[in-house]
PDB file of C-alpha atoms in Angstrom:
ATOM      1  CA  UNK C   1      -5.641   0.492   0.346  1.00 52.00           C
ATOM      2  CA  UNK C   2      -9.100  -0.562   1.480  1.00 83.00           C
ATOM      3  CA  UNK C   3     -10.146  -0.858   5.115  1.00 92.00           C
ATOM      4  CA  UNK C   4     -12.324  -3.957   4.670  1.00 93.00           C
ATOM      5  CA  UNK C   5     -10.474  -7.235   4.141  1.00 93.00           C
ATOM      6  CA  UNK C   6     -13.449  -9.585   3.975  1.00 94.00           C
ATOM      7  CA  UNK C   7     -17.105  -9.913   4.905  1.00 94.00           C
ATOM      8  CA  UNK C   8     -18.700 -13.210   5.950  1.00 94.00           C
ATOM      9  CA  UNK C   9     -22.333 -14.247   5.981  1.00 85.00           C
ATOM     10  CA  UNK C  10     -22.139 -14.809   9.725  1.00 84.00           C
ATOM     11  CA  UNK C  11     -22.409 -11.026  10.228  1.00 93.00           C
ATOM     12  CA  UNK C  12     -18.650 -10.823  10.589  1.00 96.00           C
ATOM     13  CA  UNK C  13     -16.068  -8.580   8.944  1.00 96.00           C
ATOM     14  CA  UNK C  14     -12.285  -8.659   8.979  1.00 96.00           C
ATOM     15  CA  UNK C  15     -10.710  -5.204   8.761  1.00 95.00           C
ATOM     16  CA  UNK C  16      -7.087  -4.197   8.279  1.00 92.00           C
ATOM     17  CA  UNK C  17      -6.752  -1.959  11.337  1.00 91.00           C
ATOM     18  CA  UNK C  18      -7.166  -2.137  15.088  1.00 92.00           C
ATOM     19  CA  UNK C  19     -10.649  -0.777  15.694  1.00 93.00           C
ATOM     20  CA  UNK C  20     -11.480   1.236  18.814  1.00 91.00           C
ATOM     21  CA  UNK C  21     -14.720   2.948  17.733  1.00 94.00           C
ATOM     22  CA  UNK C  22     -17.053   0.332  16.298  1.00 95.00           C
ATOM     23  CA  UNK C  23     -19.676   2.732  14.934  1.00 94.00           C
ATOM     24  CA  UNK C  24     -17.080   4.549  12.835  1.00 94.00           C
ATOM     25  CA  UNK C  25     -15.641   1.253  11.562  1.00 94.00           C
ATOM     26  CA  UNK C  26     -19.075  -0.057  10.580  1.00 94.00           C
ATOM     27  CA  UNK C  27     -19.791   3.161   8.691  1.00 94.00           C
ATOM     28  CA  UNK C  28     -16.542   2.796   6.706  1.00 93.00           C
ATOM     29  CA  UNK C  29     -17.234  -0.884   6.012  1.00 92.00           C
ATOM     30  CA  UNK C  30     -20.701  -0.152   4.656  1.00 90.00           C
ATOM     31  CA  UNK C  31     -19.377   2.697   2.518  1.00 89.00           C
ATOM     32  CA  UNK C  32     -16.783   0.365   1.009  1.00 89.00           C
ATOM     33  CA  UNK C  33     -19.407  -2.328   0.471  1.00 86.00           C
ATOM     34  CA  UNK C  34     -21.740   0.105  -1.289  1.00 81.00           C
ATOM     35  CA  UNK C  35     -18.927   1.012  -3.708  1.00 81.00           C
ATOM     36  CA  UNK C  36     -18.088  -2.620  -4.412  1.00 76.00           C
ATOM     37  CA  UNK C  37     -19.378  -4.734  -7.285  1.00 65.00           C
ATOM     38  CA  UNK C  38     -21.523  -6.918  -5.046  1.00 63.00           C
ATOM     39  CA  UNK C  39     -22.755  -3.895  -3.124  1.00 61.00           C
ATOM     40  CA  UNK C  40     -24.018  -2.298  -6.315  1.00 59.00           C
ATOM     41  CA  UNK C  41     -25.709  -5.554  -7.281  1.00 57.00           C
ATOM     42  CA  UNK C  42     -27.422  -5.976  -3.916  1.00 54.00           C
ATOM     43  CA  UNK C  43     -30.581  -4.165  -4.957  1.00 49.00           C
ATOM     44  CA  UNK C  44     -31.065  -6.683  -7.764  1.00 52.00           C
ATOM     45  CA  UNK C  45     -30.946  -9.684  -5.436  1.00 50.00           C
ATOM     46  CA  UNK C  46     -33.721 -10.792  -3.136  1.00 46.00           C
ATOM     47  CA  UNK C  47     -33.480 -12.274   0.323  1.00 50.00           C
ATOM     48  CA  UNK C  48     -32.818 -16.006   0.147  1.00 51.00           C
ATOM     49  CA  UNK C  49     -31.553 -15.788  -3.431  1.00 59.00           C
ATOM     50  CA  UNK C  50     -28.975 -18.517  -2.812  1.00 66.00           C
ATOM     51  CA  UNK C  51     -31.731 -21.100  -2.317  1.00 73.00           C
ATOM     52  CA  UNK C  52     -32.604 -20.687  -5.983  1.00 81.00           C
ATOM     53  CA  UNK C  53     -28.973 -21.265  -6.929  1.00 88.00           C
ATOM     54  CA  UNK C  54     -28.754 -24.358  -4.731  1.00 91.00           C
ATOM     55  CA  UNK C  55     -31.700 -25.808  -6.640  1.00 91.00           C
ATOM     56  CA  UNK C  56     -29.928 -25.241  -9.955  1.00 93.00           C
ATOM     57  CA  UNK C  57     -26.699 -26.702  -8.527  1.00 94.00           C
ATOM     58  CA  UNK C  58     -28.612 -29.800  -7.408  1.00 94.00           C
ATOM     59  CA  UNK C  59     -30.037 -30.244 -10.925  1.00 95.00           C
ATOM     60  CA  UNK C  60     -26.555 -30.045 -12.449  1.00 95.00           C
ATOM     61  CA  UNK C  61     -25.183 -32.496  -9.864  1.00 94.00           C
ATOM     62  CA  UNK C  62     -27.995 -34.958 -10.560  1.00 94.00           C
ATOM     63  CA  UNK C  63     -27.369 -34.793 -14.308  1.00 94.00           C
ATOM     64  CA  UNK C  64     -23.635 -35.296 -13.778  1.00 92.00           C
ATOM     65  CA  UNK C  65     -24.379 -38.315 -11.588  1.00 92.00           C
ATOM     66  CA  UNK C  66     -26.569 -39.849 -14.291  1.00 92.00           C
ATOM     67  CA  UNK C  67     -23.743 -39.470 -16.793  1.00 92.00           C
ATOM     68  CA  UNK C  68     -21.376 -41.110 -14.290  1.00 90.00           C
ATOM     69  CA  UNK C  69     -23.765 -44.074 -14.038  1.00 91.00           C
ATOM     70  CA  UNK C  70     -23.819 -44.329 -17.819  1.00 90.00           C
ATOM     71  CA  UNK C  71     -20.016 -44.327 -17.884  1.00 90.00           C
ATOM     72  CA  UNK C  72     -19.870 -47.183 -15.365  1.00 88.00           C
ATOM     73  CA  UNK C  73     -22.488 -49.163 -17.275  1.00 89.00           C
ATOM     74  CA  UNK C  74     -21.188 -48.692 -20.835  1.00 90.00           C
ATOM     75  CA  UNK C  75     -17.509 -48.079 -20.173  1.00 89.00           C
ATOM     76  CA  UNK C  76     -17.571 -44.947 -22.311  1.00 90.00           C
ATOM     77  CA  UNK C  77     -19.590 -41.816 -23.037  1.00 89.00           C
ATOM     78  CA  UNK C  78     -20.882 -40.657 -26.381  1.00 92.00           C
ATOM     79  CA  UNK C  79     -19.640 -37.422 -27.872  1.00 94.00           C
ATOM     80  CA  UNK C  80     -22.961 -35.792 -26.977  1.00 94.00           C
ATOM     81  CA  UNK C  81     -22.504 -36.846 -23.346  1.00 92.00           C
ATOM     82  CA  UNK C  82     -18.964 -35.484 -23.229  1.00 93.00           C
ATOM     83  CA  UNK C  83     -20.199 -32.215 -24.680  1.00 95.00           C
ATOM     84  CA  UNK C  84     -22.924 -32.084 -22.036  1.00 94.00           C
ATOM     85  CA  UNK C  85     -20.310 -32.563 -19.286  1.00 93.00           C
ATOM     86  CA  UNK C  86     -18.365 -29.622 -20.684  1.00 94.00           C
ATOM     87  CA  UNK C  87     -21.552 -27.542 -20.714  1.00 96.00           C
ATOM     88  CA  UNK C  88     -22.309 -28.510 -17.114  1.00 94.00           C
ATOM     89  CA  UNK C  89     -18.928 -27.087 -16.086  1.00 91.00           C
ATOM     90  CA  UNK C  90     -19.640 -23.867 -17.999  1.00 93.00           C
ATOM     91  CA  UNK C  91     -23.068 -23.633 -16.382  1.00 95.00           C
ATOM     92  CA  UNK C  92     -21.465 -24.166 -12.975  1.00 92.00           C
ATOM     93  CA  UNK C  93     -18.930 -21.433 -13.569  1.00 90.00           C
ATOM     94  CA  UNK C  94     -21.704 -18.949 -14.344  1.00 90.00           C
ATOM     95  CA  UNK C  95     -23.729 -20.220 -11.382  1.00 91.00           C
ATOM     96  CA  UNK C  96     -20.672 -19.829  -9.145  1.00 89.00           C
ATOM     97  CA  UNK C  97     -20.367 -16.142 -10.058  1.00 86.00           C
ATOM     98  CA  UNK C  98     -24.048 -15.539  -9.398  1.00 85.00           C
ATOM     99  CA  UNK C  99     -23.957 -17.448  -6.107  1.00 86.00           C
ATOM    100  CA  UNK C 100     -20.865 -15.565  -4.930  1.00 85.00           C
ATOM    101  CA  UNK C 101     -22.642 -12.279  -5.627  1.00 83.00           C
ATOM    102  CA  UNK C 102     -25.813 -13.447  -3.886  1.00 84.00           C
ATOM    103  CA  UNK C 103     -23.898 -14.659  -0.818  1.00 85.00           C
ATOM    104  CA  UNK C 104     -22.006 -11.377  -0.594  1.00 85.00           C
ATOM    105  CA  UNK C 105     -25.208  -9.354  -0.947  1.00 83.00           C
ATOM    106  CA  UNK C 106     -26.986 -11.378   1.728  1.00 84.00           C
ATOM    107  CA  UNK C 107     -23.978 -10.933   4.033  1.00 87.00           C
ATOM    108  CA  UNK C 108     -24.127  -7.184   3.423  1.00 87.00           C
ATOM    109  CA  UNK C 109     -27.846  -7.049   4.174  1.00 85.00           C
ATOM    110  CA  UNK C 110     -27.414  -8.950   7.450  1.00 88.00           C
ATOM    111  CA  UNK C 111     -24.408  -6.856   8.469  1.00 92.00           C
ATOM    112  CA  UNK C 112     -26.289  -3.618   7.804  1.00 90.00           C
ATOM    113  CA  UNK C 113     -29.332  -4.821   9.762  1.00 92.00           C
ATOM    114  CA  UNK C 114     -27.193  -5.785  12.776  1.00 94.00           C
ATOM    115  CA  UNK C 115     -24.877  -2.757  12.778  1.00 94.00           C
ATOM    116  CA  UNK C 116     -26.125  -1.389  16.110  1.00 95.00           C
ATOM    117  CA  UNK C 117     -25.306  -4.680  17.887  1.00 96.00           C
ATOM    118  CA  UNK C 118     -21.740  -5.136  16.635  1.00 97.00           C
ATOM    119  CA  UNK C 119     -18.552  -5.207  18.689  1.00 97.00           C
ATOM    120  CA  UNK C 120     -14.850  -5.175  17.862  1.00 96.00           C
ATOM    121  CA  UNK C 121     -12.470  -8.001  18.773  1.00 96.00           C
ATOM    122  CA  UNK C 122      -8.843  -8.833  18.136  1.00 94.00           C
ATOM    123  CA  UNK C 123      -7.982 -11.297  15.397  1.00 93.00           C
ATOM    124  CA  UNK C 124      -7.308 -14.681  17.028  1.00 93.00           C
ATOM    125  CA  UNK C 125      -7.161 -18.355  16.114  1.00 93.00           C
ATOM    126  CA  UNK C 126     -10.625 -18.811  17.640  1.00 95.00           C
ATOM    127  CA  UNK C 127     -12.084 -16.035  15.474  1.00 96.00           C
ATOM    128  CA  UNK C 128     -10.616 -17.646  12.350  1.00 95.00           C
ATOM    129  CA  UNK C 129     -11.683 -21.139  13.359  1.00 95.00           C
ATOM    130  CA  UNK C 130     -15.305 -20.065  13.814  1.00 96.00           C
ATOM    131  CA  UNK C 131     -15.411 -19.096  10.129  1.00 96.00           C
ATOM    132  CA  UNK C 132     -13.797 -22.182   8.584  1.00 94.00           C
ATOM    133  CA  UNK C 133     -15.204 -23.122   5.196  1.00 92.00           C
ATOM    134  CA  UNK C 134     -17.571 -20.138   4.917  1.00 93.00           C
ATOM    135  CA  UNK C 135     -17.458 -18.016   1.762  1.00 90.00           C
ATOM    136  CA  UNK C 136     -16.215 -14.467   2.206  1.00 92.00           C
ATOM    137  CA  UNK C 137     -15.923 -11.422  -0.023  1.00 90.00           C
ATOM    138  CA  UNK C 138     -12.113 -11.631  -0.060  1.00 92.00           C
ATOM    139  CA  UNK C 139     -10.974 -11.564  -3.678  1.00 89.00           C
ATOM    140  CA  UNK C 140      -8.555 -14.205  -4.940  1.00 92.00           C
ATOM    141  CA  UNK C 141      -5.578 -12.340  -6.464  1.00 92.00           C
ATOM    142  CA  UNK C 142      -5.087 -15.089  -9.056  1.00 91.00           C
ATOM    143  CA  UNK C 143      -8.557 -15.443 -10.606  1.00 88.00           C
ATOM    144  CA  UNK C 144     -10.780 -12.791  -9.002  1.00 87.00           C
ATOM    145  CA  UNK C 145     -13.010 -15.356  -7.305  1.00 86.00           C
ATOM    146  CA  UNK C 146     -13.953 -15.391  -3.644  1.00 90.00           C
ATOM    147  CA  UNK C 147     -11.981 -17.062  -0.883  1.00 93.00           C
ATOM    148  CA  UNK C 148     -12.635 -18.958   2.328  1.00 94.00           C
ATOM    149  CA  UNK C 149     -10.577 -19.790   5.414  1.00 95.00           C
ATOM    150  CA  UNK C 150      -9.242 -23.340   5.629  1.00 93.00           C
ATOM    151  CA  UNK C 151      -7.036 -24.916   8.260  1.00 89.00           C
ATOM    152  CA  UNK C 152      -4.077 -27.252   8.168  1.00 84.00           C
ATOM    153  CA  UNK C 153      -2.289 -29.281  10.806  1.00 78.00           C
ATOM    154  CA  UNK C 154      -1.365 -28.173  14.311  1.00 75.00           C
ATOM    155  CA  UNK C 155       2.292 -27.159  14.633  1.00 74.00           C
ATOM    156  CA  UNK C 156       3.765 -29.550  17.204  1.00 69.00           C
ATOM    157  CA  UNK C 157       6.273 -26.932  18.407  1.00 73.00           C
ATOM    158  CA  UNK C 158       3.962 -23.949  18.798  1.00 70.00           C
ATOM    159  CA  UNK C 159       0.765 -25.988  19.329  1.00 73.00           C
ATOM    160  CA  UNK C 160      -0.977 -23.527  17.021  1.00 79.00           C
ATOM    161  CA  UNK C 161      -3.212 -24.369  14.070  1.00 83.00           C
ATOM    162  CA  UNK C 162      -2.130 -23.367  10.569  1.00 89.00           C
ATOM    163  CA  UNK C 163      -4.731 -21.256   8.762  1.00 94.00           C
ATOM    164  CA  UNK C 164      -4.780 -20.129   5.146  1.00 94.00           C
ATOM    165  CA  UNK C 165      -7.033 -18.480   2.590  1.00 95.00           C
ATOM    166  CA  UNK C 166      -8.132 -20.777  -0.228  1.00 94.00           C
ATOM    167  CA  UNK C 167      -9.862 -19.783  -3.449  1.00 92.00           C
ATOM    168  CA  UNK C 168     -13.366 -21.248  -3.714  1.00 87.00           C
ATOM    169  CA  UNK C 169     -13.111 -21.849  -7.464  1.00 82.00           C
ATOM    170  CA  UNK C 170     -12.630 -25.365  -8.818  1.00 73.00           C
ATOM    171  CA  UNK C 171     -10.129 -24.644 -11.567  1.00 70.00           C
ATOM    172  CA  UNK C 172      -8.055 -27.524 -12.946  1.00 67.00           C
ATOM    173  CA  UNK C 173      -4.957 -25.649 -11.741  1.00 78.00           C
ATOM    174  CA  UNK C 174      -5.894 -24.491  -8.225  1.00 85.00           C
ATOM    175  CA  UNK C 175      -5.088 -20.911  -7.275  1.00 91.00           C
ATOM    176  CA  UNK C 176      -2.261 -20.412  -4.751  1.00 92.00           C
ATOM    177  CA  UNK C 177      -3.285 -20.283  -1.115  1.00 93.00           C
ATOM    178  CA  UNK C 178      -2.499 -17.317   1.154  1.00 93.00           C
ATOM    179  CA  UNK C 179      -1.186 -17.913   4.648  1.00 93.00           C
ATOM    180  CA  UNK C 180      -3.222 -16.453   7.522  1.00 93.00           C
ATOM    181  CA  UNK C 181      -1.576 -15.977  10.908  1.00 91.00           C
ATOM    182  CA  UNK C 182      -4.259 -14.391  13.124  1.00 91.00           C
ATOM    183  CA  UNK C 183      -1.817 -13.491  15.898  1.00 84.00           C
ATOM    184  CA  UNK C 184       0.454 -11.642  13.483  1.00 86.00           C
ATOM    185  CA  UNK C 185      -2.370  -9.634  11.907  1.00 84.00           C
ATOM    186  CA  UNK C 186      -2.696  -5.996  12.924  1.00 85.00           C
ATOM    187  CA  UNK C 187      -6.401  -6.311  12.337  1.00 91.00           C
ATOM    188  CA  UNK C 188      -9.801  -6.517  13.986  1.00 95.00           C
ATOM    189  CA  UNK C 189     -12.944  -8.572  13.714  1.00 97.00           C
ATOM    190  CA  UNK C 190     -16.303  -6.789  13.711  1.00 97.00           C
ATOM    191  CA  UNK C 191     -19.149  -9.085  14.731  1.00 97.00           C
ATOM    192  CA  UNK C 192     -22.014  -9.672  17.109  1.00 96.00           C
ATOM    193  CA  UNK C 193     -21.225 -10.460  20.766  1.00 97.00           C
ATOM    194  CA  UNK C 194     -20.503 -14.174  21.149  1.00 97.00           C
ATOM    195  CA  UNK C 195     -20.089 -15.946  24.487  1.00 97.00           C
ATOM    196  CA  UNK C 196     -17.808 -18.545  22.868  1.00 98.00           C
ATOM    197  CA  UNK C 197     -15.427 -15.872  21.538  1.00 98.00           C
ATOM    198  CA  UNK C 198     -15.632 -13.086  24.129  1.00 97.00           C
ATOM    199  CA  UNK C 199     -13.799 -12.924  27.438  1.00 94.00           C
ATOM    200  CA  UNK C 200     -10.631 -14.668  28.664  1.00 96.00           C
ATOM    201  CA  UNK C 201      -9.861 -17.761  26.606  1.00 96.00           C
ATOM    202  CA  UNK C 202      -8.853 -19.796  29.634  1.00 96.00           C
ATOM    203  CA  UNK C 203     -12.283 -19.336  31.145  1.00 97.00           C
ATOM    204  CA  UNK C 204     -13.972 -20.313  27.870  1.00 97.00           C
ATOM    205  CA  UNK C 205     -11.787 -23.415  27.463  1.00 97.00           C
ATOM    206  CA  UNK C 206     -12.605 -24.447  31.034  1.00 97.00           C
ATOM    207  CA  UNK C 207     -16.335 -24.135  30.319  1.00 98.00           C
ATOM    208  CA  UNK C 208     -16.130 -25.974  26.981  1.00 98.00           C
ATOM    209  CA  UNK C 209     -14.401 -28.920  28.647  1.00 97.00           C
ATOM    210  CA  UNK C 210     -16.775 -29.309  31.571  1.00 97.00           C
ATOM    211  CA  UNK C 211     -18.290 -32.837  31.409  1.00 97.00           C
ATOM    212  CA  UNK C 212     -21.876 -31.538  31.469  1.00 97.00           C
ATOM    213  CA  UNK C 213     -21.124 -28.981  28.709  1.00 97.00           C
ATOM    214  CA  UNK C 214     -19.371 -31.587  26.561  1.00 97.00           C
ATOM    215  CA  UNK C 215     -22.256 -34.033  26.910  1.00 96.00           C
ATOM    216  CA  UNK C 216     -24.927 -31.503  26.018  1.00 97.00           C
ATOM    217  CA  UNK C 217     -22.919 -29.977  23.169  1.00 97.00           C
ATOM    218  CA  UNK C 218     -22.124 -33.388  21.710  1.00 96.00           C
ATOM    219  CA  UNK C 219     -25.804 -34.290  21.794  1.00 96.00           C
ATOM    220  CA  UNK C 220     -26.822 -31.046  20.111  1.00 96.00           C
ATOM    221  CA  UNK C 221     -24.231 -31.528  17.360  1.00 95.00           C
ATOM    222  CA  UNK C 222     -25.292 -35.144  16.787  1.00 94.00           C
ATOM    223  CA  UNK C 223     -28.854 -33.891  16.342  1.00 95.00           C
ATOM    224  CA  UNK C 224     -27.707 -31.947  13.273  1.00 93.00           C
ATOM    225  CA  UNK C 225     -26.253 -34.998  11.485  1.00 95.00           C
ATOM    226  CA  UNK C 226     -27.479 -35.184   7.917  1.00 95.00           C
ATOM    227  CA  UNK C 227     -28.606 -31.556   7.903  1.00 93.00           C
ATOM    228  CA  UNK C 228     -27.447 -29.317   5.081  1.00 94.00           C
ATOM    229  CA  UNK C 229     -25.510 -26.232   6.154  1.00 94.00           C
ATOM    230  CA  UNK C 230     -26.078 -23.524   3.550  1.00 90.00           C
ATOM    231  CA  UNK C 231     -23.048 -21.577   4.757  1.00 92.00           C
ATOM    232  CA  UNK C 232     -20.626 -24.464   4.042  1.00 94.00           C
ATOM    233  CA  UNK C 233     -20.697 -24.866   0.259  1.00 93.00           C
ATOM    234  CA  UNK C 234     -18.736 -27.321  -1.888  1.00 93.00           C
ATOM    235  CA  UNK C 235     -16.521 -25.311  -4.259  1.00 89.00           C
ATOM    236  CA  UNK C 236     -16.939 -27.851  -7.083  1.00 91.00           C
ATOM    237  CA  UNK C 237     -20.599 -28.901  -6.962  1.00 94.00           C
ATOM    238  CA  UNK C 238     -21.895 -25.684  -5.298  1.00 94.00           C
ATOM    239  CA  UNK C 239     -24.061 -27.778  -2.986  1.00 94.00           C
ATOM    240  CA  UNK C 240     -24.600 -27.070   0.720  1.00 94.00           C
ATOM    241  CA  UNK C 241     -22.572 -29.649   2.607  1.00 96.00           C
ATOM    242  CA  UNK C 242     -23.895 -32.082   5.216  1.00 97.00           C
ATOM    243  CA  UNK C 243     -22.512 -32.765   8.682  1.00 96.00           C
ATOM    244  CA  UNK C 244     -21.734 -36.487   8.960  1.00 96.00           C
ATOM    245  CA  UNK C 245     -19.648 -38.778  11.191  1.00 95.00           C
ATOM    246  CA  UNK C 246     -16.024 -39.208  10.096  1.00 92.00           C
ATOM    247  CA  UNK C 247     -15.031 -42.602   8.733  1.00 86.00           C
ATOM    248  CA  UNK C 248     -12.526 -43.072  11.573  1.00 82.00           C
ATOM    249  CA  UNK C 249     -14.421 -41.205  14.272  1.00 81.00           C
ATOM    250  CA  UNK C 250     -12.745 -41.119  17.649  1.00 81.00           C
ATOM    251  CA  UNK C 251     -15.947 -40.721  19.618  1.00 85.00           C
ATOM    252  CA  UNK C 252     -15.019 -37.350  21.094  1.00 91.00           C
ATOM    253  CA  UNK C 253     -16.672 -34.074  20.144  1.00 94.00           C
ATOM    254  CA  UNK C 254     -13.690 -32.701  18.196  1.00 93.00           C
ATOM    255  CA  UNK C 255     -12.583 -35.811  16.321  1.00 90.00           C
ATOM    256  CA  UNK C 256     -15.842 -37.308  15.104  1.00 94.00           C
ATOM    257  CA  UNK C 257     -17.492 -35.074  12.504  1.00 95.00           C
ATOM    258  CA  UNK C 258     -16.941 -33.447   9.126  1.00 96.00           C
ATOM    259  CA  UNK C 259     -18.907 -31.610   6.479  1.00 96.00           C
ATOM    260  CA  UNK C 260     -19.225 -33.712   3.331  1.00 96.00           C
ATOM    261  CA  UNK C 261     -20.369 -32.888  -0.214  1.00 95.00           C
ATOM    262  CA  UNK C 262     -22.912 -35.384  -1.531  1.00 93.00           C
ATOM    263  CA  UNK C 263     -22.051 -34.674  -5.171  1.00 92.00           C
ATOM    264  CA  UNK C 264     -20.547 -37.257  -7.509  1.00 89.00           C
ATOM    265  CA  UNK C 265     -17.793 -36.453  -9.997  1.00 88.00           C
ATOM    266  CA  UNK C 266     -18.074 -37.193 -13.698  1.00 83.00           C
ATOM    267  CA  UNK C 267     -15.892 -40.288 -13.259  1.00 85.00           C
ATOM    268  CA  UNK C 268     -18.340 -41.733 -10.734  1.00 84.00           C
ATOM    269  CA  UNK C 269     -16.249 -41.071  -7.636  1.00 88.00           C
ATOM    270  CA  UNK C 270     -17.726 -39.259  -4.643  1.00 92.00           C
ATOM    271  CA  UNK C 271     -16.647 -35.653  -4.191  1.00 93.00           C
ATOM    272  CA  UNK C 272     -13.654 -35.539  -1.867  1.00 90.00           C
ATOM    273  CA  UNK C 273     -14.142 -31.989  -0.574  1.00 91.00           C
ATOM    274  CA  UNK C 274     -14.580 -32.057   3.210  1.00 93.00           C
ATOM    275  CA  UNK C 275     -14.440 -29.598   6.097  1.00 94.00           C
ATOM    276  CA  UNK C 276     -13.487 -31.272   9.368  1.00 93.00           C
ATOM    277  CA  UNK C 277     -14.848 -30.091  12.725  1.00 94.00           C
ATOM    278  CA  UNK C 278     -11.858 -29.737  15.043  1.00 92.00           C
ATOM    279  CA  UNK C 279     -12.443 -26.778  17.376  1.00 94.00           C
ATOM    280  CA  UNK C 280     -14.976 -25.539  19.907  1.00 97.00           C
ATOM    281  CA  UNK C 281     -15.500 -22.195  18.090  1.00 97.00           C
ATOM    282  CA  UNK C 282     -16.301 -24.160  14.933  1.00 96.00           C
ATOM    283  CA  UNK C 283     -18.828 -26.293  16.825  1.00 97.00           C
ATOM    284  CA  UNK C 284     -20.329 -23.200  18.410  1.00 98.00           C
ATOM    285  CA  UNK C 285     -20.708 -21.467  15.032  1.00 97.00           C
ATOM    286  CA  UNK C 286     -22.402 -24.541  13.547  1.00 96.00           C
ATOM    287  CA  UNK C 287     -24.883 -24.730  16.432  1.00 97.00           C
ATOM    288  CA  UNK C 288     -25.514 -20.984  16.285  1.00 96.00           C
ATOM    289  CA  UNK C 289     -26.328 -21.179  12.574  1.00 93.00           C
ATOM    290  CA  UNK C 290     -28.812 -23.949  13.318  1.00 92.00           C
ATOM    291  CA  UNK C 291     -30.724 -22.631  16.333  1.00 91.00           C
ATOM    292  CA  UNK C 292     -29.211 -19.252  17.258  1.00 93.00           C
ATOM    293  CA  UNK C 293     -27.281 -20.487  20.327  1.00 96.00           C
ATOM    294  CA  UNK C 294     -23.651 -21.505  20.635  1.00 97.00           C
ATOM    295  CA  UNK C 295     -22.044 -23.712  23.284  1.00 98.00           C
ATOM    296  CA  UNK C 296     -21.860 -21.461  26.357  1.00 97.00           C
ATOM    297  CA  UNK C 297     -25.107 -19.562  25.811  1.00 95.00           C
ATOM    298  CA  UNK C 298     -26.776 -22.854  24.868  1.00 92.00           C
ATOM    299  CA  UNK C 299     -26.367 -24.313  28.345  1.00 88.00           C
TER     300      UNK C 299
END
């Protein structure tokens, strides 16, 4: 049984044991990565390789959108158009494999470069929430693809959020999800120090909810509207998703925004894949990806 459960591009790793000596854990993680398929491919990939794949994904999405316009105009597609749609899906499947490998390799490179700064933390809901929607190296047991953490509704009895692993592929028959209960995991998170994840949660919650912190954080998040986030990728169109206001925004920080894919399906409908922003750790992670500072250390 391997030690490493998953590696994320945010210089974060989930491991299957309680870690007390971080340097030893990092050494084991890197050894496992080097033996992995994506670790062996890392030398063939250059820094920023995913940008090249995003460009190809955008070309495929644009072509699919043009075919959707033709369908709306003519009411049907020619055989050649239908064949092209099938080829677009095949091209996407190959692109998905290459992008998964590139993302994993970039995550490895960043993790290796930051190894002297890393700390160990217990698996918690906040740790999981900070990584919502981001591709990991966790392998889907059904198809062999990569997985990402998604979240469901809050349990009204326990007041805890439901988390699960979801395959990032876009197969016609979706792969089964895997439940994730952070509090039940005998596991650790290896990552950089983070003021929004370290220390007593009560103290962090108190800071997050201070009126001056809320106002500044809300303003900073609004400033990112329309920006592409290259860590939040649509599983169908393989495009970086954009942070936009929700259709029924409540006006508060945690009920107003979602990541949206700008792709259009072959039938002309907008892509329905979204990642809602519902927690302070998620907001902090988004801000940190943009300008290197989260909520608390951004004050």
